[in-house]
Coordinates of C-alpha atoms in Angstrom, one line a residue:
M25 CA -32.2 13.5 34.6
R26 CA -34.0 16.8 34.2
E27 CA -31.0 19.0 35.0
P28 CA -27.8 17.0 34.5
N29 CA -24.7 18.6 36.1
V30 CA -21.1 18.5 35.0
V31 CA -20.5 15.3 36.9
S32 CA -23.3 13.4 35.1
W33 CA -22.3 14.8 31.7
T34 CA -18.7 13.9 32.3
S35 CA -19.6 10.4 33.5
V36 CA -21.6 9.8 30.3
I37 CA -18.8 11.1 28.1
S38 CA -16.2 9.0 29.9
G39 CA -18.5 5.9 29.6
Y40 CA -18.8 6.2 25.9
N41 CA -15.0 6.5 25.7
E42 CA -14.5 3.3 27.8
T43 CA -16.9 1.4 25.5
G44 CA -15.1 2.4 22.4
Q45 CA -17.5 5.0 21.2
P46 CA -15.4 8.2 21.0
K47 CA -17.6 9.8 18.3
T48 CA -20.6 9.5 20.5
A49 CA -18.6 10.9 23.4
L50 CA -17.8 14.0 21.4
C51 CA -21.5 14.4 20.4
M52 CA -22.4 14.3 24.1
F53 CA -19.9 17.0 24.7
Q54 CA -21.4 19.2 22.0
E55 CA -24.8 18.6 23.6
M56 CA -23.4 19.6 27.0
S57 CA -21.9 22.8 25.5
K58 CA -25.4 24.0 24.6
D59 CA -26.1 24.6 28.3
I60 CA -23.9 27.5 29.3
S61 CA -24.9 27.0 32.9
V62 CA -22.9 23.7 33.0
P63 CA -19.2 24.5 32.2
P64 CA -16.8 21.6 31.7
N65 CA -14.4 20.8 34.4
E66 CA -10.9 19.3 34.2
F67 CA -12.2 15.8 34.0
T68 CA -14.6 16.7 31.2
F69 CA -11.7 18.2 29.2
A70 CA -9.5 15.2 29.9
S71 CA -12.3 12.9 28.6
V72 CA -13.0 14.8 25.4
F73 CA -9.3 15.1 24.6
K74 CA -9.1 11.3 25.0
S75 CA -12.0 11.1 22.4
C76 CA -10.0 13.2 20.0
S77 CA -6.9 11.1 20.5
A78 CA -8.8 7.9 19.7
L79 CA -10.2 9.5 16.5
A80 CA -7.0 11.4 15.6
E81 CA -9.3 14.4 15.3
S82 CA -7.1 17.5 15.5
R83 CA -9.6 20.0 14.1
I84 CA -12.1 19.4 16.9
G85 CA -9.3 19.0 19.4
K86 CA -8.0 22.5 18.6
N87 CA -11.4 24.0 19.1
I88 CA -11.7 22.4 22.5
H89 CA -8.2 23.4 23.3
A90 CA -9.2 27.0 22.7
R91 CA -12.1 26.6 25.2
L92 CA -9.7 25.1 27.7
E93 CA -7.4 28.2 27.5
I94 CA -10.4 30.4 28.3
S95 CA -11.6 28.2 31.1
G96 CA -8.5 28.7 33.3
L97 CA -8.0 25.0 33.8
R98 CA -5.0 24.8 31.5
S99 CA -2.6 24.4 34.5
N100 CA -4.1 21.1 35.5
T101 CA -1.6 18.4 35.0
V102 CA -4.1 15.7 34.0
V103 CA -5.8 18.0 31.4
S104 CA -2.4 19.1 30.0
S105 CA -1.3 15.5 29.7
S106 CA -4.5 14.6 27.9
L107 CA -4.0 17.6 25.6
L108 CA -0.4 16.6 24.9
D109 CA -1.4 13.0 24.1
M110 CA -4.1 14.2 21.7
Y111 CA -1.7 16.3 19.7
G112 CA 0.8 13.4 19.6
K113 CA -1.8 11.0 18.4
C114 CA -2.8 13.5 15.7
N115 CA 0.8 13.6 14.5
D116 CA 1.1 17.3 15.5
V117 CA 4.4 16.9 17.2
E118 CA 5.4 20.5 17.3
T119 CA 2.2 21.6 19.1
A120 CA 2.6 18.6 21.4
R121 CA 6.1 19.8 22.3
R122 CA 4.8 23.4 23.0
V123 CA 2.2 21.9 25.4
F124 CA 4.9 19.8 27.1
D125 CA 7.2 22.8 27.5
S126 CA 4.4 24.9 28.9
M127 CA 3.9 22.2 31.6
L128 CA 7.2 23.1 33.3
G129 CA 5.4 25.4 35.7
C130 CA 2.4 23.2 36.5
G131 CA 4.3 20.0 37.0
R132 CA 5.1 17.2 34.6
N133 CA 4.5 13.6 35.6
V134 CA 5.4 10.3 34.1
V135 CA 2.3 10.3 32.0
S136 CA 3.2 13.6 30.3
W137 CA 6.8 12.5 29.8
T138 CA 5.6 9.2 28.3
S139 CA 3.2 11.0 26.0
M140 CA 5.9 13.3 24.6
I141 CA 8.4 10.5 24.1
T142 CA 5.7 8.3 22.4
A143 CA 4.8 11.2 20.1
Y144 CA 8.4 11.5 18.9
A145 CA 8.8 7.7 18.6
Q146 CA 5.6 7.2 16.6
N147 CA 6.4 10.1 14.2
A148 CA 9.8 8.8 13.1
R149 CA 11.7 11.2 15.4
G150 CA 13.6 8.6 17.3
H151 CA 16.6 10.8 18.2
E152 CA 14.4 13.3 20.0
A153 CA 12.6 10.4 21.8
I154 CA 15.9 9.1 23.1
D155 CA 17.2 12.6 24.0
L156 CA 14.0 13.3 26.0
F157 CA 14.3 9.9 27.7
R158 CA 17.8 10.9 28.8
S159 CA 16.4 14.2 30.1
F160 CA 13.7 12.4 32.1
N161 CA 16.4 10.2 33.7
A162 CA 18.5 13.2 34.5
A163 CA 15.7 15.2 36.0
S164 CA 15.4 15.3 39.7
T165 CA 12.1 13.6 40.0
S166 CA 10.6 10.8 42.0
D167 CA 8.9 9.5 38.9
K168 CA 10.3 6.3 37.4
P169 CA 9.8 5.1 33.8
N170 CA 6.8 2.9 33.3
Q171 CA 6.3 0.1 30.8
F172 CA 4.7 2.4 28.2
M173 CA 7.6 4.9 28.2
L174 CA 10.1 2.0 28.0
A175 CA 8.3 0.4 25.1
S176 CA 8.3 3.7 23.2
V177 CA 12.0 4.3 23.8
I178 CA 12.8 0.8 22.7
S179 CA 10.7 1.4 19.6
A180 CA 12.7 4.5 18.8
C181 CA 15.9 2.6 19.1
S182 CA 14.5 0.0 16.7
G183 CA 13.8 2.6 14.0
L184 CA 17.2 4.2 14.3
G185 CA 19.2 1.0 14.7
R186 CA 20.6 2.3 18.0
L187 CA 21.6 -1.0 19.6
Q188 CA 23.6 0.5 22.5
W189 CA 20.8 2.7 23.6
G190 CA 18.4 -0.2 23.2
R191 CA 20.6 -2.2 25.6
V192 CA 20.6 0.7 28.0
A193 CA 16.7 0.7 27.9
H194 CA 16.8 -3.1 28.4
C195 CA 18.9 -2.6 31.6
V196 CA 16.2 -0.2 32.9
V197 CA 13.5 -2.7 31.9
T198 CA 15.3 -5.3 34.0
R199 CA 15.8 -3.0 37.0
R200 CA 12.2 -2.0 37.0
G201 CA 11.0 -5.6 36.7
Y202 CA 9.2 -5.2 33.3
E203 CA 10.8 -8.1 31.4
S204 CA 7.7 -10.2 31.9
N205 CA 5.5 -7.5 30.4
L206 CA 4.4 -8.8 27.0
V207 CA 4.4 -5.3 25.4
V208 CA 7.8 -4.5 26.6
A209 CA 9.2 -7.9 25.9
T210 CA 7.9 -7.8 22.3
S211 CA 9.4 -4.3 21.9
L212 CA 12.7 -5.6 23.0
L213 CA 12.5 -8.6 20.6
D214 CA 11.7 -6.2 17.7
M215 CA 14.5 -3.8 18.7
Y216 CA 17.2 -6.5 18.8
A217 CA 16.0 -7.9 15.5
K218 CA 16.0 -4.5 13.8
C219 CA 19.4 -3.6 15.2
G220 CA 20.9 -6.8 13.7
S221 CA 21.2 -8.9 16.9
L222 CA 19.0 -11.8 16.0
S223 CA 20.5 -14.0 18.8
C224 CA 19.4 -11.6 21.5
A225 CA 15.9 -11.4 19.9
E226 CA 15.7 -15.2 20.1
K227 CA 16.6 -15.1 23.8
I228 CA 13.9 -12.6 24.5
F229 CA 11.4 -14.7 22.5
L230 CA 12.2 -17.8 24.4
R231 CA 11.8 -16.0 27.8
I232 CA 8.2 -15.0 27.0
R233 CA 6.0 -17.3 29.0
C234 CA 2.6 -16.5 27.4
H235 CA 3.0 -15.9 23.7
S236 CA 0.5 -14.0 21.6
V237 CA 0.1 -13.4 17.9
I238 CA 2.2 -10.2 18.3
S239 CA 5.2 -12.0 19.7
Y240 CA 5.1 -14.8 17.2
T241 CA 4.6 -12.3 14.3
S242 CA 7.6 -10.2 15.5
M243 CA 9.8 -13.3 15.6
I244 CA 8.6 -14.6 12.2
M245 CA 9.3 -11.2 10.7
A246 CA 12.7 -11.0 12.3
K247 CA 13.7 -14.4 10.9
A248 CA 12.4 -13.4 7.5
K249 CA 14.4 -10.1 7.5
H250 CA 17.6 -12.0 8.4
G251 CA 17.1 -14.5 5.6
F252 CA 16.1 -17.6 7.7
G253 CA 12.9 -18.4 5.7
E254 CA 12.7 -22.0 6.7
E255 CA 13.0 -21.2 10.4
A256 CA 10.3 -18.5 10.0
L257 CA 7.9 -21.0 8.5
K258 CA 8.8 -23.5 11.3
L259 CA 7.8 -20.8 13.8
F260 CA 4.6 -20.2 11.9
N261 CA 3.6 -23.9 12.0
E262 CA 4.5 -23.9 15.7
M263 CA 2.2 -20.9 16.3
V264 CA -0.7 -22.5 14.4
A265 CA -0.2 -25.8 16.4
K266 CA -0.6 -23.8 19.6
R267 CA -4.0 -22.5 18.2
I268 CA -2.8 -18.9 18.1
K269 CA -4.7 -17.5 15.1
P270 CA -2.5 -15.6 12.7
N271 CA -3.5 -12.1 11.5
Y272 CA -2.8 -10.4 8.2
V273 CA 0.6 -9.1 9.4
T274 CA 1.6 -12.6 10.3
L275 CA 0.8 -13.8 6.8
L276 CA 2.8 -10.8 5.4
G277 CA 5.8 -12.0 7.5
V278 CA 5.3 -15.6 6.1
L279 CA 5.2 -14.3 2.5
H280 CA 8.2 -12.1 3.2
A281 CA 10.1 -15.1 4.5
C282 CA 9.4 -17.0 1.4
G283 CA 10.2 -14.1 -0.8
H284 CA 13.6 -13.5 0.7
S285 CA 14.7 -17.1 0.9
G286 CA 13.7 -18.3 -2.6
L287 CA 10.7 -20.4 -1.3
V288 CA 8.5 -19.4 -4.2
N289 CA 6.2 -22.4 -4.4
E290 CA 5.7 -22.3 -0.6
G291 CA 4.8 -18.6 -0.9
L292 CA 2.3 -19.2 -3.7
G293 CA 0.8 -22.0 -1.6
Y294 CA 0.3 -19.7 1.4
L295 CA -1.2 -17.0 -0.8
N296 CA -3.8 -19.4 -2.3
S297 CA -4.8 -21.0 0.9
M298 CA -4.6 -18.2 3.5
A299 CA -8.3 -17.3 3.2
E300 CA -9.6 -20.8 3.6
M301 CA -7.1 -22.0 6.2
F302 CA -6.6 -19.0 8.4
G303 CA -9.6 -16.7 7.6
V304 CA -7.4 -13.9 6.2
S305 CA -8.3 -12.7 2.8
P306 CA -5.2 -11.5 0.8
D307 CA -5.1 -7.8 0.2
A308 CA -2.9 -5.5 -1.9
R309 CA 0.0 -5.9 0.6
H310 CA 0.0 -9.7 0.3
Y311 CA -0.1 -9.5 -3.5
T312 CA 2.7 -7.0 -3.5
C313 CA 4.8 -9.4 -1.4
V314 CA 4.2 -12.2 -3.9
V315 CA 4.9 -9.9 -6.9
D316 CA 8.2 -9.0 -5.2
M317 CA 8.9 -12.7 -4.5
L318 CA 8.3 -13.8 -8.1
G319 CA 10.4 -10.9 -9.4
R320 CA 13.3 -11.7 -7.2
F321 CA 13.3 -15.3 -8.4
G322 CA 13.3 -14.2 -12.0
R323 CA 9.7 -15.0 -12.8
V324 CA 9.2 -11.5 -13.9
D325 CA 6.5 -12.1 -16.5
E326 CA 4.4 -13.9 -13.9
A327 CA 4.9 -11.0 -11.5
Y328 CA 3.8 -8.6 -14.2
D329 CA 0.7 -10.6 -15.0
L330 CA -0.3 -10.7 -11.3
A331 CA 0.4 -7.0 -10.9
K332 CA -1.9 -6.1 -13.8
R333 CA -4.8 -8.1 -12.3
I334 CA -4.8 -6.5 -8.8
E335 CA -7.0 -3.5 -8.2
V336 CA -5.3 -1.1 -5.7
G337 CA -5.3 2.5 -4.6
A338 CA -2.6 5.0 -5.3
E339 CA -0.5 4.3 -2.2
Q340 CA -0.6 0.5 -2.4
G341 CA -0.2 0.7 -6.2
A342 CA 3.1 2.6 -5.6
L343 CA 4.4 -0.3 -3.5
L344 CA 3.1 -2.9 -6.1
W345 CA 4.6 -1.3 -9.1
G346 CA 7.7 -0.3 -7.1
A347 CA 8.3 -4.0 -6.4
L348 CA 7.9 -4.8 -10.1
L349 CA 10.3 -1.9 -11.0
S350 CA 12.9 -3.5 -8.7
A351 CA 12.4 -6.9 -10.3
G352 CA 12.8 -5.5 -13.8
R353 CA 15.9 -3.6 -12.8
L354 CA 17.4 -6.6 -11.1
H355 CA 17.0 -8.9 -14.1
G356 CA 17.7 -6.3 -16.8
R357 CA 14.1 -6.2 -18.2
V358 CA 14.1 -2.7 -19.6
D359 CA 10.5 -3.3 -20.9
I360 CA 9.2 -4.0 -17.3
V361 CA 11.2 -1.1 -15.9
C362 CA 9.6 1.2 -18.5
E363 CA 6.1 0.0 -17.8
A364 CA 6.4 0.2 -14.0
S365 CA 8.1 3.6 -14.2
R366 CA 5.3 4.9 -16.5
R367 CA 2.6 3.8 -14.1
L368 CA 4.4 5.3 -11.1
I369 CA 5.0 8.6 -12.9
Q370 CA 1.4 8.8 -14.1
S371 CA 0.1 8.2 -10.6
N372 CA 2.5 10.8 -9.2
Q373 CA 3.9 8.1 -6.8
Q374 CA 7.6 7.4 -6.2
V375 CA 8.3 9.7 -9.2
T376 CA 11.9 10.2 -8.4
S377 CA 12.7 6.5 -8.0
A378 CA 10.8 5.8 -11.2
Y379 CA 12.9 8.3 -13.1
V380 CA 16.1 7.0 -11.6
A381 CA 15.3 3.4 -12.4
L382 CA 14.3 4.2 -16.0
S383 CA 17.4 6.3 -16.5
N384 CA 19.6 3.5 -15.1
A385 CA 17.9 1.0 -17.3
Y386 CA 18.7 3.1 -20.4
A387 CA 22.3 3.4 -19.1
L388 CA 22.6 -0.4 -18.7
A389 CA 21.4 -0.9 -22.3
G390 CA 24.0 1.7 -23.5
G391 CA 21.5 4.4 -24.1
W392 CA 23.5 7.1 -22.4
E393 CA 21.8 10.0 -24.3
D394 CA 18.3 8.8 -23.2
S395 CA 19.5 8.3 -19.7
E396 CA 21.0 11.8 -19.5
S397 CA 17.8 13.3 -21.0
L398 CA 15.7 11.7 -18.2
R399 CA 18.1 13.1 -15.6
V400 CA 17.7 16.6 -17.0
E401 CA 13.9 16.1 -17.0
M402 CA 14.1 15.0 -13.3
K403 CA 16.0 18.2 -12.3
R404 CA 13.6 20.4 -14.3
G405 CA 10.7 18.8 -12.4
G406 CA 12.4 19.2 -9.0
N407 CA 12.7 15.5 -8.5
V408 CA 15.8 14.9 -6.4
K409 CA 17.1 11.4 -5.8
E410 CA 17.4 10.4 -2.2
R411 CA 21.0 10.7 -1.1
A412 CA 22.6 7.3 -0.1
C413 CA 23.8 7.3 3.5
S414 CA 25.0 4.7 6.0
W415 CA 25.4 5.1 9.7
I416 CA 27.2 3.2 12.4
E417 CA 27.0 3.4 16.2
V418 CA 30.3 3.6 18.2
K419 CA 30.3 4.1 22.0
G420 CA 26.8 5.5 22.0
S421 CA 27.4 8.0 19.2
V422 CA 26.1 7.7 15.7
Y423 CA 28.4 8.5 12.7
V424 CA 26.8 9.1 9.3
F425 CA 28.5 8.7 5.9
H426 CA 27.4 9.8 2.5
A427 CA 28.6 8.3 -0.7
G428 CA 31.9 9.8 -1.9
D429 CA 32.0 12.3 1.0
L430 CA 34.5 12.1 3.9
S431 CA 34.7 15.9 4.4
S432 CA 32.9 15.8 7.8
C433 CA 35.0 12.9 9.2
D434 CA 38.1 13.6 11.3
E435 CA 39.5 10.2 10.4
S436 CA 39.2 10.7 6.6
G437 CA 42.8 10.1 6.0
D438 CA 42.9 6.9 8.1
I439 CA 39.7 5.7 6.3
E440 CA 41.2 6.3 2.8
R441 CA 44.4 4.5 3.7
F442 CA 42.5 1.6 5.3
M443 CA 40.2 1.2 2.3
K444 CA 43.2 1.2 -0.2
D445 CA 44.8 -1.5 1.9
L446 CA 41.6 -3.5 1.9
E447 CA 41.3 -3.1 -1.9
T448 CA 44.9 -4.3 -2.3
R449 CA 44.3 -7.4 -0.1
M450 CA 41.0 -8.1 -2.0
K451 CA 42.7 -7.9 -5.4
E452 CA 45.4 -10.3 -4.1
R453 CA 42.6 -12.8 -3.6
G454 CA 41.3 -12.3 -7.1
H455 CA 38.5 -9.7 -6.5
R456 CA 37.7 -7.7 -9.5
G457 CA 34.5 -5.7 -8.7
S458 CA 31.6 -8.1 -9.2
S459 CA 32.8 -9.8 -12.3
S460 CA 31.7 -13.2 -10.9
S461 CA 28.1 -12.1 -10.5
V462 CA 25.4 -11.5 -13.0
I463 CA 25.6 -7.8 -12.7
T464 CA 29.0 -6.2 -13.1
T465 CA 30.6 -3.2 -11.5
S466 CA 29.2 -1.0 -14.2
S467 CA 25.7 -1.8 -12.9
S468 CA 26.3 0.3 -9.8
V469 CA 27.5 3.4 -11.7
F470 CA 25.2 5.1 -14.1
V471 CA 27.5 7.7 -15.6
D472 CA 29.4 7.1 -18.8
V473 CA 33.0 7.0 -17.4
D474 CA 35.9 4.6 -17.9
E475 CA 36.2 1.4 -15.9
E476 CA 38.9 2.7 -13.6
A477 CA 36.8 5.7 -12.6
K478 CA 33.8 3.4 -12.0
E479 CA 35.9 1.2 -9.7
E480 CA 36.9 4.2 -7.6
M481 CA 33.3 5.5 -7.4
V482 CA 32.1 2.1 -6.2
S483 CA 34.8 2.0 -3.5
L484 CA 33.4 5.3 -2.1
H485 CA 29.9 3.9 -1.5
C486 CA 28.7 5.0 1.9
E487 CA 28.5 1.5 3.4
R488 CA 32.1 0.9 2.6
L489 CA 33.1 4.2 4.3
A490 CA 31.1 3.2 7.3
L491 CA 32.7 -0.3 7.3
A492 CA 36.2 1.1 7.2
F493 CA 35.4 3.5 10.1
G494 CA 33.9 0.7 12.1
L495 CA 36.9 -1.5 11.6
I496 CA 39.2 1.3 12.7
R497 CA 37.2 2.4 15.7
L498 CA 35.6 -0.8 17.1
P499 CA 37.5 -3.3 19.2
E500 CA 39.1 -6.2 17.4
G501 CA 36.8 -9.2 17.0
S502 CA 33.5 -7.2 17.7
T503 CA 30.6 -7.3 15.3
I504 CA 30.3 -4.4 12.8
R505 CA 26.7 -3.2 12.5
I506 CA 25.9 -0.8 9.6
M507 CA 22.5 0.7 8.7
N508 CA 21.8 1.8 5.2
N509 CA 18.9 3.9 3.9
L510 CA 18.9 2.3 0.4
R511 CA 19.3 -1.2 -1.1
M512 CA 22.8 -2.6 -0.8
C513 CA 24.4 -2.9 -4.3
R514 CA 25.8 -6.1 -5.6
D515 CA 29.4 -4.7 -5.8
C516 CA 29.4 -3.8 -2.1
H517 CA 27.7 -7.1 -1.3
E518 CA 30.5 -9.1 -3.1
A519 CA 33.2 -7.0 -1.4
F520 CA 31.7 -7.4 2.1
K521 CA 31.7 -11.1 1.8
L522 CA 35.4 -11.1 1.0
I523 CA 36.2 -8.5 3.6
S524 CA 34.5 -10.5 6.3
E525 CA 36.9 -13.3 5.5
I526 CA 40.0 -11.1 5.3
V527 CA 39.4 -9.3 8.6
E528 CA 37.9 -12.3 10.3
R529 CA 34.9 -10.2 11.6
E530 CA 31.2 -10.6 11.5
I531 CA 29.6 -7.7 9.5
V532 CA 25.8 -7.0 9.7
V533 CA 24.2 -4.6 7.2
R534 CA 20.6 -3.5 7.5
D535 CA 19.5 -2.1 4.2
V536 CA 16.0 -0.9 3.2
N537 CA 14.8 -4.4 2.4
R538 CA 16.5 -6.8 4.8
F539 CA 19.6 -7.8 6.8
H540 CA 22.8 -9.2 5.4
C541 CA 25.1 -11.0 7.9
F542 CA 28.6 -11.5 6.4
K543 CA 30.9 -14.1 8.0
D544 CA 33.8 -16.2 6.7
G545 CA 33.2 -15.1 3.1
S546 CA 29.5 -15.7 2.8
C547 CA 26.2 -13.9 3.5
T548 CA 23.0 -15.2 5.2
C549 CA 21.0 -14.0 2.2
R550 CA 22.8 -16.6 0.0
D551 CA 23.0 -13.9 -2.7
F552 CA 19.2 -13.8 -2.9
W553 CA 17.7 -10.4 -2.2

């Protein structure tokens, strides 16, 4: 064409987007911009913002945004929705929200609401995603939630462990007829699994008519996280028999299942054969999983030898040496803890956790002065340990507890009395901290204090506070579900097993690594985590 107009330019730009060539689409827009006689229209802007979204290219996107403001087309709903989506995909949530708020006058539609909710959900701001979904439902609009919005809200509930709101979203899914949608169904499966309701996740999985690698991978990972390694491997074999090709995430789930169920030989077998059998070459994430698996099973030297042989970047290296750090700490290998901590500190990755682990290792070995010296060095360097917290959902509200702190809880007196009563009943059954396990009560307290003080400090761990609150506030016989931001300590683990038998309740705890389901005095992890 000798003189292409805005329609032809826009068609070409859109065509490159549709064929997965967003970079070329942006190059075409730059060529178009050289001809000042052909200004972009609303469809052109929508197309180039889509290109920026695909590339997560915020710098170019902001420049085009500036041109949009000058053009006078900013009030167009389609353009604004594309702009909003672009900022969300570029992880610039604040700017995305400003664009969303500015659309109040020009009319928001289900696309713009979905884009904003998705931006929150994908940037670990689940509370805001859920609040915005509630606002959408309360708004007087003829728009109804679509499958993309519902999948994002369900994903937000997964990250937060908000089972009750996840169930609300599930009800909306059912009313809107989206249960057969594979993306929504997989999101529901993932949500129920991550909120500690594996039985509901299994029901969703069984209802899916046409399974994909995503649905199978989600269910395999769910089984692995809940400690059902053999069942996860059975699902994997079923998937392969159906000629559904596993991807690298599926194999991660398989290795994770082996690692959290003590299936070490099986895990090593999958690692060594995955490239040949499934066409997936193991990368740093798979090796990290195996290092973690070997470390958990006590084969720390093998884990260390494997870690030294793997070439990884800084980010993956932090995960690798972090796994070895946990193994060394778990099995009292101060030499491994020192080496892993040194590597993490030198790479400026996970510095705080490395300092804490090294300090705790010294404390366990009785080197209180060295331990305290490291703590002082931590503070001097501005490295602050992440504060332990647990949260529990009761009647749609979330209650957060921090270790040793009941100041913000109205029921603090009831919780303290309830906990003392529990401690008495536990001692009547012979409970003395974790004296029956490899690691004693002193392993959970890294300050040089007497045993009675240590026992009291452990009793104020955040998961115990959340448990007491749940037992007081939730109906008798209902399952207690607690979320924890750190790894559950062995003292609390032993206590929860006994408490589940005393109160005759099922207790589910999601920590940073996995789920623990306590019932009748035992845990699904079989004390292997």
